[in-house]
Structure formats: C-alpha cells, structure tokens
PDB file of C-alpha atoms in Angstrom:
ATOM      1  CA  MET Q   1     103.058  38.357  75.943  1.00  0.00           C
ATOM      2  CA  ASN Q   2     104.465  41.568  74.682  1.00  0.00           C
ATOM      3  CA  TRP Q   3     104.355  41.043  70.919  1.00  0.00           C
ATOM      4  CA  LYS Q   4     105.540  44.768  70.222  1.00  0.00           C
ATOM      5  CA  ARG Q   5     109.033  44.093  71.798  1.00  0.00           C
ATOM      6  CA  MET Q   6     109.568  40.849  69.818  1.00  0.00           C
ATOM      7  CA  THR Q   7     111.505  40.569  66.677  1.00  0.00           C
ATOM      8  CA  ASP Q   8     109.636  39.111  63.627  1.00  0.00           C
ATOM      9  CA  GLN Q   9     111.745  35.791  64.074  1.00  0.00           C
ATOM     10  CA  ALA Q  10     110.823  35.634  67.774  1.00  0.00           C
ATOM     11  CA  ILE Q  11     107.064  35.899  66.736  1.00  0.00           C
ATOM     12  CA  VAL Q  12     107.520  33.181  64.195  1.00  0.00           C
ATOM     13  CA  ASP Q  13     109.348  31.058  66.647  1.00  0.00           C
ATOM     14  CA  GLU Q  14     106.502  31.525  69.286  1.00  0.00           C
ATOM     15  CA  MET Q  15     103.812  30.733  66.665  1.00  0.00           C
ATOM     16  CA  GLY Q  16     105.720  27.560  65.779  1.00  0.00           C
ATOM     17  CA  ARG Q  17     105.805  26.605  69.526  1.00  0.00           C
ATOM     18  CA  ARG Q  18     102.155  27.250  69.961  1.00  0.00           C
ATOM     19  CA  VAL Q  19     101.303  25.084  66.885  1.00  0.00           C
ATOM     20  CA  LYS Q  20     103.437  22.285  68.298  1.00  0.00           C
ATOM     21  CA  GLN Q  21     101.726  22.503  71.629  1.00  0.00           C
ATOM     22  CA  LEU Q  22      98.321  22.363  69.900  1.00  0.00           C
ATOM     23  CA  ARG Q  23      99.416  19.399  67.822  1.00  0.00           C
ATOM     24  CA  LEU Q  24     100.650  17.532  70.860  1.00  0.00           C
ATOM     25  CA  GLN Q  25      97.445  18.364  72.788  1.00  0.00           C
ATOM     26  CA  LYS Q  26      95.427  16.845  70.073  1.00  0.00           C
ATOM     27  CA  ARG Q  27      97.684  13.778  70.116  1.00  0.00           C
ATOM     28  CA  TYR Q  28      98.785  14.061  66.429  1.00  0.00           C
ATOM     29  CA  THR Q  29     102.190  13.052  65.111  1.00  0.00           C
ATOM     30  CA  GLN Q  30     103.887  15.411  62.695  1.00  0.00           C
ATOM     31  CA  LYS Q  31     103.284  12.870  60.012  1.00  0.00           C
ATOM     32  CA  GLU Q  32      99.495  12.730  60.865  1.00  0.00           C
ATOM     33  CA  LEU Q  33      99.137  16.527  60.857  1.00  0.00           C
ATOM     34  CA  ALA Q  34     100.961  16.787  57.592  1.00  0.00           C
ATOM     35  CA  GLN Q  35      98.620  14.224  55.978  1.00  0.00           C
ATOM     36  CA  ASN Q  36      95.583  15.859  57.339  1.00  0.00           C
ATOM     37  CA  ALA Q  37      96.770  19.270  56.279  1.00  0.00           C
ATOM     38  CA  GLY Q  38      97.885  18.096  52.880  1.00  0.00           C
ATOM     39  CA  VAL Q  39     101.488  19.292  53.392  1.00  0.00           C
ATOM     40  CA  ASN Q  40     104.861  17.580  53.737  1.00  0.00           C
ATOM     41  CA  VAL Q  41     106.272  16.552  57.042  1.00  0.00           C
ATOM     42  CA  ASN Q  42     109.186  18.866  56.549  1.00  0.00           C
ATOM     43  CA  THR Q  43     106.663  21.735  56.189  1.00  0.00           C
ATOM     44  CA  ILE Q  44     105.179  20.895  59.732  1.00  0.00           C
ATOM     45  CA  GLN Q  45     108.806  20.665  61.069  1.00  0.00           C
ATOM     46  CA  ASN Q  46     109.671  24.054  59.608  1.00  0.00           C
ATOM     47  CA  LEU Q  47     106.653  25.693  61.153  1.00  0.00           C
ATOM     48  CA  GLU Q  48     107.288  24.200  64.517  1.00  0.00           C
ATOM     49  CA  TYR Q  49     110.944  25.198  64.428  1.00  0.00           C
ATOM     50  CA  GLY Q  50     110.320  28.627  63.658  1.00  0.00           C
ATOM     51  CA  ARG Q  51     111.098  28.705  59.992  1.00  0.00           C
ATOM     52  CA  SER Q  52     108.879  30.784  57.806  1.00  0.00           C
ATOM     53  CA  VAL Q  53     105.932  29.102  56.021  1.00  0.00           C
ATOM     54  CA  THR Q  54     103.302  30.676  53.733  1.00  0.00           C
ATOM     55  CA  LEU Q  55     100.108  31.970  55.354  1.00  0.00           C
ATOM     56  CA  SER Q  56      98.140  29.372  53.229  1.00  0.00           C
ATOM     57  CA  VAL Q  57     100.113  26.614  54.930  1.00  0.00           C
ATOM     58  CA  LEU Q  58      99.259  27.960  58.451  1.00  0.00           C
ATOM     59  CA  ILE Q  59      95.767  28.081  57.485  1.00  0.00           C
ATOM     60  CA  GLN Q  60      95.883  24.443  56.185  1.00  0.00           C
ATOM     61  CA  VAL Q  61      97.522  23.369  59.546  1.00  0.00           C
ATOM     62  CA  LEU Q  62      94.938  25.273  61.612  1.00  0.00           C
ATOM     63  CA  ARG Q  63      92.191  23.712  59.664  1.00  0.00           C
ATOM     64  CA  ALA Q  64      93.699  20.173  60.249  1.00  0.00           C
ATOM     65  CA  LEU Q  65      93.969  20.941  63.915  1.00  0.00           C
ATOM     66  CA  LYS Q  66      90.310  22.144  63.952  1.00  0.00           C
ATOM     67  CA  SER Q  67      91.522  25.588  65.206  1.00  0.00           C
ATOM     68  CA  LEU Q  68      90.786  27.612  62.232  1.00  0.00           C
ATOM     69  CA  ASP Q  69      88.419  29.821  64.344  1.00  0.00           C
ATOM     70  CA  GLN Q  70      91.588  31.027  66.223  1.00  0.00           C
ATOM     71  CA  LEU Q  71      92.252  33.446  63.137  1.00  0.00           C
ATOM     72  CA  ASP Q  72      89.493  35.609  64.724  1.00  0.00           C
ATOM     73  CA  TYR Q  73      91.805  36.420  67.510  1.00  0.00           C
ATOM     74  CA  LEU Q  74      94.758  36.966  65.332  1.00  0.00           C
ATOM     75  CA  ILE Q  75      93.021  39.628  63.152  1.00  0.00           C
ATOM     76  CA  PRO Q  76      89.601  40.572  64.586  1.00  0.00           C
ATOM     77  CA  GLU Q  77      86.939  41.882  62.264  1.00  0.00           C
ATOM     78  CA  VAL Q  78      86.718  45.747  62.303  1.00  0.00           C
ATOM     79  CA  GLU Q  79      83.397  46.883  63.478  1.00  0.00           C
ATOM     80  CA  GLU Q  80      81.968  49.865  61.604  1.00  0.00           C
ATOM     81  CA  SER Q  81      80.206  52.785  63.340  1.00  0.00           C
ATOM     82  CA  PRO Q  82      76.753  53.612  61.950  1.00  0.00           C
ATOM     83  CA  MET Q  83      78.216  56.734  60.456  1.00  0.00           C
ATOM     84  CA  MET Q  84      80.839  54.757  58.524  1.00  0.00           C
ATOM     85  CA  VAL Q  85      78.180  52.592  57.117  1.00  0.00           C
ATOM     86  CA  MET Q  86      76.145  55.490  55.884  1.00  0.00           C
ATOM     87  CA  GLU Q  87      79.216  57.116  54.309  1.00  0.00           C
ATOM     88  CA  ARG Q  88      80.227  53.785  52.588  1.00  0.00           C
ATOM     89  CA  GLU Q  89      76.621  53.240  51.293  1.00  0.00           C
ATOM     90  CA  LEU Q  90      76.538  56.828  49.797  1.00  0.00           C
ATOM     91  CA  LYS Q  91      79.933  56.441  48.106  1.00  0.00           C
ATOM     92  CA  PRO Q  92      82.135  53.317  48.346  1.00  0.00           C
ATOM     93  CA  MET Q  93      85.754  53.884  49.116  1.00  0.00           C
ATOM     94  CA  GLN Q  94      88.071  53.065  46.211  1.00  0.00           C
ATOM     95  CA  ARG Q  95      91.311  53.997  47.578  1.00  0.00           C
ATOM     96  CA  VAL Q  96      93.037  55.931  50.441  1.00  0.00           C
ATOM     97  CA  ARG Q  97      94.710  59.260  49.628  1.00  0.00           C
ATOM     98  CA  LYS Q  98      96.863  61.386  51.918  1.00  0.00           C
ATOM     99  CA  SER Q  99      96.954  65.104  51.689  1.00  0.00           C
ATOM    100  CA  LYS Q 100     100.263  66.461  50.393  1.00  0.00           C
ATOM    101  CA  LYS Q 101     102.009  68.723  52.800  1.00  0.00           C
ATOM    102  CA  LYS Q 102     104.373  71.349  51.426  1.00  0.00           C
TER     103      LYS Q 102
END
C-alpha cells in the first residue's frame, strides 16, 4: 500500500478497516471488543468507520485484540550507531537546533 499517496482521512479509513478485520478474525463482536478495551461501543464503531479516535483508544483496542506488538511495525525503534551512542554518553542531547542562514 502506498501510504504516501493517501490523504490523512484515507489512512484513518484503512486503519479502521484493518481493526475491523482483526476483530472479526478474532471473532469478537463490537460490544465484546468495547468491553475488553474499556471503551464505549460507539468508540469502536467510530474507529472502524474511519472517524478519528485518540491514540490511547487505539492502544486500548490493540491491547484487547492482543495485537499491541503491531505497534513495532507502525513506528520501529531507531537503532543507534556506535558513534551516536558514544556522543550521547559524552553529552546528552537536550534539544535540536538548526543553523540560521542569512
């Protein structure tokens, strides 16, 4: 899937569709998933129908679907080079500054 060519709404729609597929695969009703995730049934419906939900709701739903490990694919952990580790240990980064061009 070419995520770069999709609008934000199209991505939300696709994520909702995938959550619904996962729910059906695990044989949960919307009500059961809502109860297990600690959210309202309307929240599950909003997610599945491509309406925005908070990140914490998505995490609760993924946890209830026993798919929380999928977040590693969403945002993989950044691996540091040995040189970056050495530099960080010498002086921890506090902020990022860009040079001003005149």
